[in-house]
Coordinates of C-alpha atoms in Angstrom, one line a residue:
X5 CA 0.0 0.0 0.0
X6 CA 1.3 3.4 -0.9
X7 CA -0.2 6.9 -0.9
X8 CA -0.1 9.4 -3.7
X9 CA -1.2 13.0 -3.2
X10 CA -2.1 14.9 -6.3
X11 CA -3.1 18.6 -6.2
X12 CA -3.6 21.5 -8.5
X13 CA -2.1 24.8 -7.2
X14 CA -3.5 28.1 -8.4
X15 CA -0.3 30.1 -8.0
X16 CA 2.8 31.0 -10.0
X17 CA 3.4 28.6 -12.9
X18 CA 0.4 26.4 -12.2
X19 CA -2.7 28.4 -13.3
X20 CA -4.8 30.9 -11.4
X21 CA -8.1 29.2 -10.6
X22 CA -9.9 26.1 -9.2
X23 CA -7.2 24.5 -7.0
X24 CA -8.0 21.1 -5.5
X25 CA -6.4 18.1 -3.9
X26 CA -6.9 14.3 -4.1
X27 CA -5.5 11.4 -2.0
X28 CA -5.0 7.9 -3.5
X29 CA -4.1 4.7 -1.8
X30 CA -2.5 2.8 -4.7
X31 CA -5.1 3.4 -7.5
X32 CA -8.0 3.9 -5.1
X33 CA -9.3 7.5 -4.7
X34 CA -9.8 8.0 -1.0
X35 CA -10.6 11.7 -0.6
X36 CA -10.9 14.7 -2.9
X37 CA -12.0 18.3 -2.4
X38 CA -11.8 21.7 -4.0
X39 CA -10.1 24.5 -2.1
X40 CA -13.1 26.8 -2.6
X41 CA -15.3 24.6 -0.4
X42 CA -12.9 25.3 2.5
X43 CA -11.9 29.0 1.9
X44 CA -15.5 29.9 0.9
X45 CA -14.0 31.9 -2.0
X46 CA -15.5 30.9 -5.4
X47 CA -12.9 29.4 -7.6
X48 CA -10.2 30.2 -5.0
X49 CA -8.3 32.3 -7.5
X50 CA -4.5 32.7 -6.9
X51 CA -4.6 30.2 -4.0
X52 CA -2.4 27.3 -2.9
X53 CA -4.7 24.4 -1.8
X54 CA -3.3 24.1 1.7
X55 CA -6.7 23.5 3.3
X56 CA -7.6 20.9 0.7
X57 CA -4.3 19.1 1.3
X58 CA -4.7 19.1 5.0
X59 CA -8.3 17.7 4.6
X60 CA -6.9 14.8 2.5
X61 CA -4.3 13.9 5.2
X62 CA -6.8 14.3 8.1
X63 CA -9.4 12.0 6.4
X64 CA -6.9 9.2 6.2
X65 CA -5.2 10.0 9.5
X66 CA -1.7 10.4 8.0
X67 CA 1.0 13.0 7.8
X68 CA 2.7 14.5 4.7
X69 CA 5.7 12.4 5.4
X70 CA 3.6 9.3 4.8
X71 CA 3.0 10.2 1.2
X72 CA 5.2 8.3 -1.3
X73 CA 5.0 10.9 -4.0
X74 CA 3.2 14.1 -5.0
X75 CA 2.0 14.7 -8.5
X76 CA 1.4 18.2 -9.8
X77 CA -0.8 18.3 -13.0
X78 CA 1.4 20.9 -14.7
X79 CA 4.8 20.6 -16.2
X80 CA 6.4 24.1 -16.1
X81 CA 9.3 23.0 -18.3
X82 CA 6.8 22.7 -21.2
X83 CA 6.2 26.5 -21.0
X84 CA 9.3 26.9 -23.2
X85 CA 7.1 26.0 -26.1
X86 CA 4.9 29.1 -25.5
X87 CA 7.7 31.6 -24.9
X88 CA 7.8 32.8 -28.5
X89 CA 4.2 33.8 -28.2
X90 CA 4.8 35.9 -25.1
X91 CA 7.8 37.5 -26.7
X92 CA 5.8 38.3 -29.9
X93 CA 3.2 40.0 -27.7
X94 CA 5.8 42.4 -26.4
X95 CA 5.6 44.5 -29.6
X96 CA 1.8 44.9 -29.2
X97 CA 2.2 46.6 -25.8
X98 CA 2.2 50.4 -25.4
X99 CA 4.9 52.2 -23.6
X100 CA 8.6 51.3 -23.0
X101 CA 8.1 50.5 -19.3
X102 CA 5.3 48.0 -20.0
X103 CA 7.4 46.3 -22.7
X104 CA 10.4 46.0 -20.4
X105 CA 8.4 44.7 -17.5
X106 CA 6.7 42.2 -19.8
X107 CA 10.0 40.9 -21.1
X108 CA 11.5 40.7 -17.6
X109 CA 8.5 38.6 -16.4
X110 CA 8.8 36.3 -19.4
X111 CA 12.5 35.7 -18.8
X112 CA 12.0 35.2 -15.1
X113 CA 9.2 32.8 -15.5
X114 CA 11.1 30.8 -18.1
X115 CA 14.1 30.6 -15.8
X116 CA 12.1 29.5 -12.8
X117 CA 10.2 26.9 -14.9
X118 CA 13.4 25.4 -16.3
X119 CA 15.6 25.5 -13.2
X120 CA 13.4 25.3 -10.1
X121 CA 9.8 24.6 -11.1
X122 CA 8.7 23.2 -7.8
X123 CA 10.4 25.6 -5.4
X124 CA 7.4 27.6 -4.4
X125 CA 5.3 24.4 -4.0
X126 CA 7.9 22.9 -1.7
X127 CA 8.1 26.0 0.4
X128 CA 4.3 26.0 0.8
X129 CA 4.3 22.3 1.7
X130 CA 6.8 22.8 4.4
X131 CA 4.1 24.6 6.4
X132 CA 2.1 21.4 6.4
X133 CA 4.9 18.9 7.2
X134 CA 8.4 17.8 6.6
X135 CA 10.1 16.1 5.0
X136 CA 8.4 17.0 1.7
X137 CA 7.9 13.9 -0.4
X138 CA 9.3 13.7 -4.0
X139 CA 7.3 15.9 -6.4
X140 CA 6.6 15.0 -10.0
X141 CA 5.3 17.4 -12.6
X142 CA 3.1 16.0 -15.4
X143 CA 1.5 17.5 -18.5
X144 CA -1.7 19.5 -17.8
X145 CA -3.6 18.1 -20.8
X146 CA -2.4 14.6 -20.2
X147 CA -3.8 14.7 -16.7
X148 CA -7.1 15.9 -18.2
X149 CA -7.0 13.0 -20.7
X150 CA -6.2 10.4 -18.0
X151 CA -9.2 11.7 -16.0
X152 CA -11.5 11.1 -19.0
X153 CA -10.2 7.6 -19.9
X154 CA -8.9 5.7 -16.9
X155 CA -12.2 5.9 -14.9
X156 CA -14.3 5.2 -18.0
X157 CA -15.4 1.7 -19.1
X158 CA -13.6 2.0 -22.4
X159 CA -10.9 -0.4 -23.6
X160 CA -10.1 2.1 -26.3
X161 CA -11.2 5.7 -27.0
X162 CA -10.7 9.0 -28.7
X163 CA -10.1 11.5 -26.0
X164 CA -10.4 15.3 -26.6
X165 CA -9.3 17.7 -23.9
X166 CA -10.4 21.3 -24.4
X167 CA -9.7 24.3 -22.2
X168 CA -8.2 27.8 -22.2
X169 CA -4.6 26.8 -21.9
X170 CA -2.3 24.1 -20.4
X171 CA 1.4 24.8 -20.5
X172 CA 1.3 25.6 -24.2
X173 CA -1.7 23.7 -25.5
X174 CA -5.4 24.6 -25.6
X175 CA -7.0 21.5 -27.3
X176 CA -5.4 18.1 -27.6
X177 CA -6.7 15.0 -29.5
X178 CA -5.6 11.7 -28.0
X179 CA -5.8 8.0 -28.9
X180 CA -6.3 6.1 -25.6
X181 CA -5.6 2.4 -25.3
X182 CA -4.8 0.0 -22.4
X183 CA -1.1 0.8 -23.1
X184 CA -1.5 4.5 -22.6
X185 CA -2.2 7.8 -24.3
X186 CA -0.9 9.0 -27.6
X187 CA -1.2 12.6 -28.8
X188 CA -2.8 12.7 -32.2
X189 CA -3.0 16.4 -32.7
X190 CA -2.2 19.5 -30.6
X191 CA -3.8 22.9 -31.0
X192 CA -1.4 25.3 -29.4
X193 CA -2.3 28.4 -27.4
X194 CA -3.6 31.0 -28.2
X195 CA -5.8 29.0 -30.6
X196 CA -8.2 28.3 -27.8
X197 CA -11.9 27.5 -27.8
X198 CA -11.8 28.1 -24.0
X199 CA -10.6 31.6 -24.5
X200 CA -13.0 32.2 -27.4
X201 CA -15.9 31.4 -25.2
X202 CA -14.4 33.4 -22.3
X203 CA -14.2 36.4 -24.5
X204 CA -17.9 36.0 -25.5
X205 CA -18.7 35.6 -21.8
X206 CA -16.9 38.8 -20.8
X207 CA -18.5 40.7 -23.7
X208 CA -21.9 39.6 -22.5
X209 CA -21.2 41.0 -19.0
X210 CA -20.1 38.0 -17.1
X211 CA -16.6 37.0 -15.8
X212 CA -14.4 34.5 -17.6
X213 CA -14.0 31.1 -15.9
X214 CA -17.3 31.8 -14.0
X215 CA -20.0 32.9 -16.4
X216 CA -19.5 30.5 -19.4
X217 CA -22.3 28.2 -18.1
X218 CA -24.7 31.2 -18.0
X219 CA -23.9 32.0 -21.6
X220 CA -24.6 28.4 -22.6
X221 CA -27.9 28.7 -20.8
X222 CA -28.7 31.9 -22.6
X223 CA -27.9 30.5 -26.0
X224 CA -31.2 28.6 -26.6
X225 CA -33.1 31.9 -26.2
X226 CA -31.3 33.2 -29.3
X227 CA -31.9 32.5 -32.9
X228 CA -29.9 32.1 -36.1
X229 CA -28.7 35.6 -36.9
X230 CA -27.1 35.7 -40.4
X231 CA -25.3 39.0 -39.8
X232 CA -23.8 38.0 -36.4
X233 CA -22.7 34.7 -37.9
X234 CA -21.3 36.3 -41.0
X235 CA -19.1 38.7 -39.0
X236 CA -17.9 36.0 -36.7
X237 CA -17.1 33.6 -39.5
X238 CA -15.2 36.4 -41.3
X239 CA -13.1 36.8 -38.1
X240 CA -12.5 33.2 -37.2
X241 CA -12.3 29.8 -38.9
X242 CA -14.3 26.8 -37.5
X243 CA -14.1 23.1 -38.2
X244 CA -11.3 20.6 -37.5
X245 CA -8.7 23.2 -38.6
X246 CA -10.2 25.9 -36.6
X247 CA -8.4 29.2 -35.9
X248 CA -9.9 31.6 -33.3
X249 CA -6.7 33.6 -32.7
X250 CA -8.2 36.9 -34.0
X251 CA -10.1 37.0 -30.7
X252 CA -7.7 35.0 -28.5
X253 CA -4.3 36.3 -29.7
X254 CA -3.3 37.5 -26.2
X255 CA -3.7 35.9 -22.8
X256 CA -6.9 37.0 -21.1
X257 CA -10.0 38.3 -22.8
X258 CA -9.5 42.1 -23.0
X259 CA -8.1 41.8 -26.5
X260 CA -11.0 39.6 -27.6
X261 CA -13.7 41.9 -26.0
X262 CA -12.2 44.9 -27.7
X263 CA -12.2 43.1 -31.0
X264 CA -15.9 42.1 -30.5
X265 CA -16.8 45.7 -29.7
X266 CA -15.2 46.8 -32.9
X267 CA -16.7 43.9 -34.9
X268 CA -20.2 44.6 -33.8
X269 CA -20.0 48.4 -33.2
X270 CA -21.4 48.2 -29.7
X271 CA -19.9 48.1 -26.2
X272 CA -19.8 45.1 -24.0
X273 CA -22.9 44.4 -21.9
X274 CA -23.1 45.6 -18.3
X275 CA -26.5 44.3 -17.3
X276 CA -27.0 40.5 -17.0
X277 CA -30.5 40.6 -15.6
X278 CA -32.0 41.1 -19.0
X279 CA -30.6 40.6 -22.5
X280 CA -31.7 42.1 -25.8
X281 CA -32.1 39.9 -28.9
X282 CA -28.7 40.7 -30.2
X283 CA -27.1 39.4 -27.0
X284 CA -29.2 36.3 -27.1
X285 CA -28.4 35.7 -30.8
X286 CA -24.6 36.2 -30.1
X287 CA -24.7 33.6 -27.4
X288 CA -26.6 31.3 -29.7
X289 CA -24.1 31.7 -32.5
X290 CA -21.0 31.3 -30.3
X291 CA -22.5 28.0 -29.0
X292 CA -23.3 26.9 -32.5
X293 CA -19.7 27.6 -33.8
X294 CA -18.2 25.7 -30.8
X295 CA -20.4 22.7 -31.3
X296 CA -19.7 22.8 -35.1
X297 CA -16.0 22.7 -34.6
X298 CA -15.8 20.1 -31.8
X299 CA -18.2 17.7 -33.5
X300 CA -16.3 18.0 -36.7
X301 CA -13.0 17.3 -34.8
X302 CA -14.6 14.3 -33.1
X303 CA -16.0 12.9 -36.3
X304 CA -12.7 13.3 -38.2
X305 CA -10.6 11.6 -35.5
X306 CA -13.0 8.9 -34.5
X307 CA -12.7 7.7 -38.1
X308 CA -8.9 8.1 -38.1
X309 CA -8.2 6.2 -34.8
X310 CA -11.0 3.6 -35.5
X311 CA -13.1 3.8 -32.3
X312 CA -16.5 5.3 -31.6
X313 CA -15.8 5.7 -27.9
X314 CA -15.2 9.3 -26.9
X315 CA -13.8 10.8 -23.7
X316 CA -14.0 14.5 -22.9
X317 CA -12.3 16.7 -20.3
X318 CA -11.1 20.2 -19.8
X319 CA -13.1 23.2 -18.8
X320 CA -15.0 23.4 -22.1
X321 CA -16.3 19.9 -21.4
X322 CA -18.5 21.4 -18.7
X323 CA -20.6 22.7 -21.6
X324 CA -23.4 20.1 -21.4
X325 CA -25.0 21.2 -24.7
X326 CA -21.7 20.6 -26.5
X327 CA -21.6 17.2 -24.8
X328 CA -25.1 16.4 -26.2
X329 CA -23.9 17.4 -29.7
X330 CA -21.0 15.0 -29.4
X331 CA -23.1 12.2 -28.0
X332 CA -25.6 12.5 -30.9
X333 CA -22.9 12.6 -33.6
X334 CA -23.5 9.6 -35.9
X335 CA -19.9 8.4 -35.7
X336 CA -20.0 8.2 -31.9
X337 CA -21.0 5.1 -30.0
X338 CA -20.5 6.1 -26.3
X339 CA -19.3 9.2 -24.5
X340 CA -17.7 9.6 -21.1
X341 CA -17.3 13.1 -19.8
X342 CA -15.2 13.6 -16.7
X343 CA -17.7 15.1 -14.3
X344 CA -15.0 17.3 -12.7
X345 CA -13.9 18.4 -16.2
X346 CA -12.4 21.8 -15.2
X347 CA -9.0 22.3 -13.6
X348 CA -10.1 20.9 -10.2
X349 CA -10.3 17.5 -11.9
X350 CA -6.6 17.7 -12.8
X351 CA -5.9 16.2 -9.4
X352 CA -7.7 13.1 -10.4
X353 CA -5.7 12.6 -13.6
X354 CA -2.5 13.3 -11.7
X355 CA -3.3 10.6 -9.2
X356 CA -4.0 8.0 -11.9
X357 CA -1.5 9.0 -14.5
X358 CA 1.1 6.3 -13.6
X359 CA -1.6 3.6 -13.2
X360 CA -2.8 1.2 -15.9
X361 CA -6.4 2.1 -16.9
X362 CA -7.3 -1.5 -15.8
X363 CA -6.3 -0.6 -12.2
X364 CA -8.8 2.2 -12.0
X365 CA -12.4 1.5 -11.1
X366 CA -15.2 3.0 -13.3
X367 CA -16.4 6.2 -11.9
X368 CA -20.0 6.1 -10.8
X369 CA -20.2 8.8 -8.2
X370 CA -18.2 11.9 -7.1
X371 CA -18.9 11.6 -3.3
X372 CA -15.3 12.0 -2.1
X373 CA -15.5 14.9 0.4
X374 CA -16.4 15.4 4.0
X375 CA -19.2 13.5 5.9
X376 CA -20.8 14.4 9.2
X377 CA -22.4 12.0 11.7
X378 CA -25.9 12.6 13.0
X379 CA -24.6 12.8 16.5
X380 CA -22.3 15.6 15.5
X381 CA -25.2 17.4 13.8
X382 CA -27.5 16.8 16.8
X383 CA -25.0 18.4 19.1
X384 CA -24.7 21.5 16.8
X385 CA -28.4 22.0 16.7
X386 CA -28.8 21.6 20.5
X387 CA -25.9 23.9 21.2
X388 CA -27.6 26.6 19.0
X389 CA -31.1 25.9 20.5
X390 CA -32.5 25.0 17.1
X391 CA -35.5 22.8 17.2
X392 CA -35.4 19.6 15.1
X393 CA -37.0 16.2 14.7
X394 CA -35.7 12.8 13.7
X395 CA -38.7 11.2 12.0
X396 CA -38.5 7.5 11.2
X397 CA -40.1 8.3 7.8
X398 CA -37.8 11.2 6.9
X399 CA -37.8 10.7 3.2
X400 CA -41.6 10.3 3.1
X401 CA -42.1 13.4 5.2
X402 CA -39.8 15.5 3.0
X403 CA -41.4 14.2 -0.2
X404 CA -44.8 15.3 1.0
X405 CA -43.5 18.8 2.0
X406 CA -41.9 19.2 -1.5
X407 CA -45.1 18.1 -3.1
X408 CA -46.9 20.8 -1.1
X409 CA -44.5 23.4 -2.4
X410 CA -41.7 23.5 0.2
X411 CA -38.2 24.4 -0.8
X412 CA -35.7 22.0 0.9
X413 CA -32.1 22.1 1.7
X414 CA -30.8 18.6 1.5
X415 CA -27.4 17.8 3.3
X416 CA -26.3 14.2 3.7
X417 CA -23.4 11.9 3.0
X418 CA -20.0 12.9 1.6
X419 CA -19.8 16.1 -0.3
X420 CA -19.5 16.1 -4.1
X421 CA -16.3 17.0 -6.0
X422 CA -16.9 19.3 -8.9
X423 CA -19.4 22.0 -9.8
X424 CA -22.6 19.9 -9.5
X425 CA -24.6 19.0 -6.4
X426 CA -25.8 15.5 -6.9
X427 CA -28.0 14.8 -4.0
X428 CA -25.7 15.3 -1.1
X429 CA -25.4 19.1 -0.9
X430 CA -28.6 20.1 -2.8
X431 CA -31.6 22.4 -2.8
X432 CA -34.7 20.5 -3.9
X433 CA -38.1 21.6 -5.1
X434 CA -41.2 20.3 -7.0
X435 CA -40.3 20.0 -10.7
X436 CA -43.8 20.2 -12.0
X437 CA -44.5 23.9 -12.0
X438 CA -42.9 27.1 -13.3
X439 CA -43.8 28.8 -10.1
X440 CA -41.5 26.4 -8.3
X441 CA -38.6 27.3 -10.6
X442 CA -39.3 31.0 -10.2
X443 CA -39.4 30.8 -6.4
X444 CA -36.0 29.1 -6.3
X445 CA -34.5 31.7 -8.6
X446 CA -35.9 34.7 -6.8
X447 CA -36.0 33.8 -3.1
X448 CA -33.3 31.1 -2.8
X449 CA -30.6 31.4 -5.4
X450 CA -31.0 35.2 -5.9
X451 CA -30.1 34.9 -9.6
X452 CA -31.4 35.9 -13.0
X453 CA -35.0 34.6 -13.4
X454 CA -34.4 33.4 -17.0
X455 CA -31.9 30.7 -15.9
X456 CA -33.1 27.1 -16.0
X457 CA -32.7 24.4 -13.4
X458 CA -31.9 20.7 -13.7
X459 CA -33.6 17.5 -12.5
X460 CA -32.6 14.4 -10.6
X461 CA -34.6 11.3 -11.6
X462 CA -34.7 7.6 -10.9
X463 CA -32.5 6.0 -13.6
X464 CA -35.1 3.4 -14.5
X465 CA -37.5 6.2 -15.4
X466 CA -35.2 8.1 -17.7
X467 CA -36.5 6.5 -20.9
X468 CA -40.0 7.6 -19.9
X469 CA -39.0 11.3 -19.7
X470 CA -36.0 11.7 -22.0
X471 CA -35.3 11.2 -25.7
X472 CA -32.3 8.9 -26.4
X473 CA -31.8 8.5 -22.6
X474 CA -28.5 7.2 -21.3
X475 CA -27.2 6.7 -17.8
X476 CA -26.3 10.2 -16.6
X477 CA -25.2 10.2 -13.0
X478 CA -23.2 13.5 -13.1
X479 CA -25.6 16.0 -14.6
X480 CA -23.1 16.9 -17.3
X481 CA -25.2 16.0 -20.4
X482 CA -28.3 17.5 -21.9
X483 CA -31.3 15.6 -23.3
X484 CA -34.5 16.5 -25.2
X485 CA -37.6 16.0 -23.0
X486 CA -40.3 13.8 -24.4
X487 CA -43.3 16.1 -25.5
X488 CA -45.8 14.1 -23.5
X489 CA -43.8 14.5 -20.3
X490 CA -42.9 18.2 -20.4
X491 CA -45.9 19.2 -18.2
X492 CA -44.5 17.0 -15.5
X493 CA -41.1 18.8 -15.6
X494 CA -42.0 22.5 -16.2
X495 CA -39.5 23.7 -13.6
X496 CA -36.6 21.9 -15.1
X497 CA -37.2 22.0 -18.8
X498 CA -35.3 24.8 -20.6
X499 CA -38.1 27.1 -21.8
X500 CA -36.4 27.9 -25.1
X501 CA -35.5 24.4 -26.4
X502 CA -37.3 21.8 -24.2
X503 CA -34.0 20.2 -23.1
X504 CA -32.9 19.4 -19.6
X505 CA -29.6 18.6 -17.9
X506 CA -30.6 15.4 -16.1
X507 CA -29.0 13.4 -13.3
X508 CA -30.0 9.8 -13.2
X509 CA -29.9 8.1 -9.8
X510 CA -29.6 4.4 -8.8
X511 CA -30.1 3.0 -5.3
X512 CA -26.5 1.7 -5.1
X513 CA -25.1 5.2 -6.0
X514 CA -27.0 7.1 -3.3
X515 CA -29.5 5.1 -1.2
X516 CA -31.1 7.9 0.8
X517 CA -31.5 10.2 -2.2
X518 CA -33.0 7.3 -4.2
X519 CA -35.5 6.7 -1.4
X520 CA -36.5 10.3 -1.5
X521 CA -37.1 10.2 -5.2
X522 CA -39.1 7.0 -4.8
X523 CA -41.2 8.5 -2.1
X524 CA -41.9 11.6 -4.2
X525 CA -43.0 9.3 -7.0
X526 CA -45.3 7.6 -4.6
X527 CA -46.8 10.9 -3.5
X528 CA -47.0 12.6 -7.0
X529 CA -46.5 9.9 -9.6
X530 CA -43.4 11.8 -10.8
X531 CA -40.0 10.2 -9.9
X532 CA -38.2 13.5 -10.4
X533 CA -37.0 16.4 -8.3
X534 CA -35.7 19.9 -9.1
X535 CA -32.1 19.7 -7.9
X536 CA -29.8 22.7 -7.7
X537 CA -26.6 23.3 -5.7
X538 CA -26.9 24.2 -2.0
X539 CA -25.4 27.7 -2.1
X540 CA -26.4 31.3 -2.4
X541 CA -25.5 33.3 -5.5
X542 CA -21.8 33.7 -5.9
X543 CA -20.7 31.4 -3.2
X544 CA -19.3 27.8 -3.3
X545 CA -21.5 24.8 -2.5
X546 CA -21.8 24.4 1.3
X547 CA -19.5 21.8 2.9
X548 CA -20.3 21.8 6.6
X549 CA -23.6 21.6 8.6
X550 CA -22.8 25.1 10.0
X551 CA -22.7 26.5 6.5
X552 CA -25.9 24.7 5.6
X553 CA -27.6 26.3 8.6
X554 CA -26.4 29.7 7.7
X555 CA -27.7 29.5 4.2
X556 CA -31.0 27.9 5.4
X557 CA -31.8 30.8 7.6
X558 CA -30.5 33.4 5.1
X559 CA -32.3 32.0 2.1
X560 CA -36.0 31.4 1.3
X561 CA -35.9 27.7 2.2
X562 CA -38.6 26.1 4.2
X563 CA -37.1 22.8 5.3
X564 CA -33.5 21.6 6.1
X565 CA -32.4 18.0 6.2
X566 CA -29.1 17.4 8.0
X567 CA -28.5 13.6 7.8
X568 CA -31.3 12.2 10.1
X569 CA -32.3 15.6 11.5
X570 CA -35.2 17.7 10.1
X571 CA -35.4 21.4 10.7
X572 CA -38.3 23.6 9.6
X573 CA -38.8 27.3 9.9
X574 CA -41.5 28.5 12.2
X575 CA -44.5 29.6 10.2
X576 CA -43.9 27.2 7.4
X577 CA -46.6 24.6 6.7
X578 CA -46.4 21.6 9.0
X579 CA -43.6 23.2 11.0
X580 CA -42.2 21.5 14.0
X581 CA -44.0 22.2 17.4

């Protein structure tokens, strides 16, 4: 037995966002968590994952010295391949001082990356324990690719990793076999779909690496707009040989936003509560061009490597409508999307990268974080003089309250890794009415009212509700809803295109959540719940019972479940005595 610690820093040469840590015993994933869950700072920008590392060690009851090796999912030495790009950008800067400063930073970073790439990481680890175990640096995109292939059920696959930038690469096509991963094609930075979509996101008033999902959700409200499409196609090339560098030619998005302002003759958006038709059509067109290029890429290389299995990872793979387009491509047989597709998932790939795919169990859940016993929760409630009950029929009682219109905070089991709450740190509501959706948006999530929600459903019922249904335990794929079932799912069907981002649930994956879905079906005839993440607007998903209580009393929730304990606000229907 040996321990491997893999973590993604968000400092210095290792990226700027979504740090995480994962602990492995041989090939078995034991614990994993994102730093943002512990710092309570969304995306934990420019942060070393010290708390996440400590949480990994505490879970297993070991010290840093017990770790055999540490894997970092970045190889700073590969940055040399991008140095010419940074040097070329010098001439585009205004002012001698800015040029000199830029050149100095490029030279410094290249020196550190070549001579002492792990120095800053070693110094941070010394705060946690000594001696510091041996550190290995591995390719960013290879770690993404491992995370999309090793925990899949595929013997062989085409893997596509798509994000803003690794060390020097933005999109990589891989051929994955039991013997390992082979690069088939590399699209180098700044030719980046991740940065293209980030520029569109910023132009529409959101922040890059934070608002891309909102732009994806806005896209179906738009329509084909020949003029927008003509101007974008004149600026960029799509398809398997895509080139988006006219908008992504420099790191960051300011260049791209300025180019879009000039291209369309209108400034970037500042209001995200409402969008005009141009803005909706731009989101629609950006999504269309992304899907067009990636599906053409997949179709081309599926044919070339000779397998219809496809794995996807990288931040762009969080785009569930893109994943639907890939899944529905006629050349594709099966798709596995790494549920922690963004940079936080790099820690998973880092932990498995030196393992044979056959040693890694198929991924069926992402419940790898903290868990709290009922006794601990009971003590917390009693210390704070909060009334609670422990009903024997907890799931039945909660199902009846949801059917009566209650909004429920649901906290149980180990916390999820990744951006989706999958029944352990969730807010739940009745999926059958638009009023339910609007209440959650307005009074609980405090977010734009046009944004849709997603459902959890019993897996065996998926064919009844979804077109071309497949097992979907991670809420990272989108499906068309069957016309005869849309009235049952009004709160979780996208109003503009009748799709939904479904999670399917089996009893063996999450017994208590499955029981709740079964009880809701018994009460209403519908084996589905509206499920959104347990957090207020702009904050990470809750991790502890204390955080759940804070949000419960600060949001428009009616009921809170903390393991076996049930809390209801006074004045709500059927409140505790």
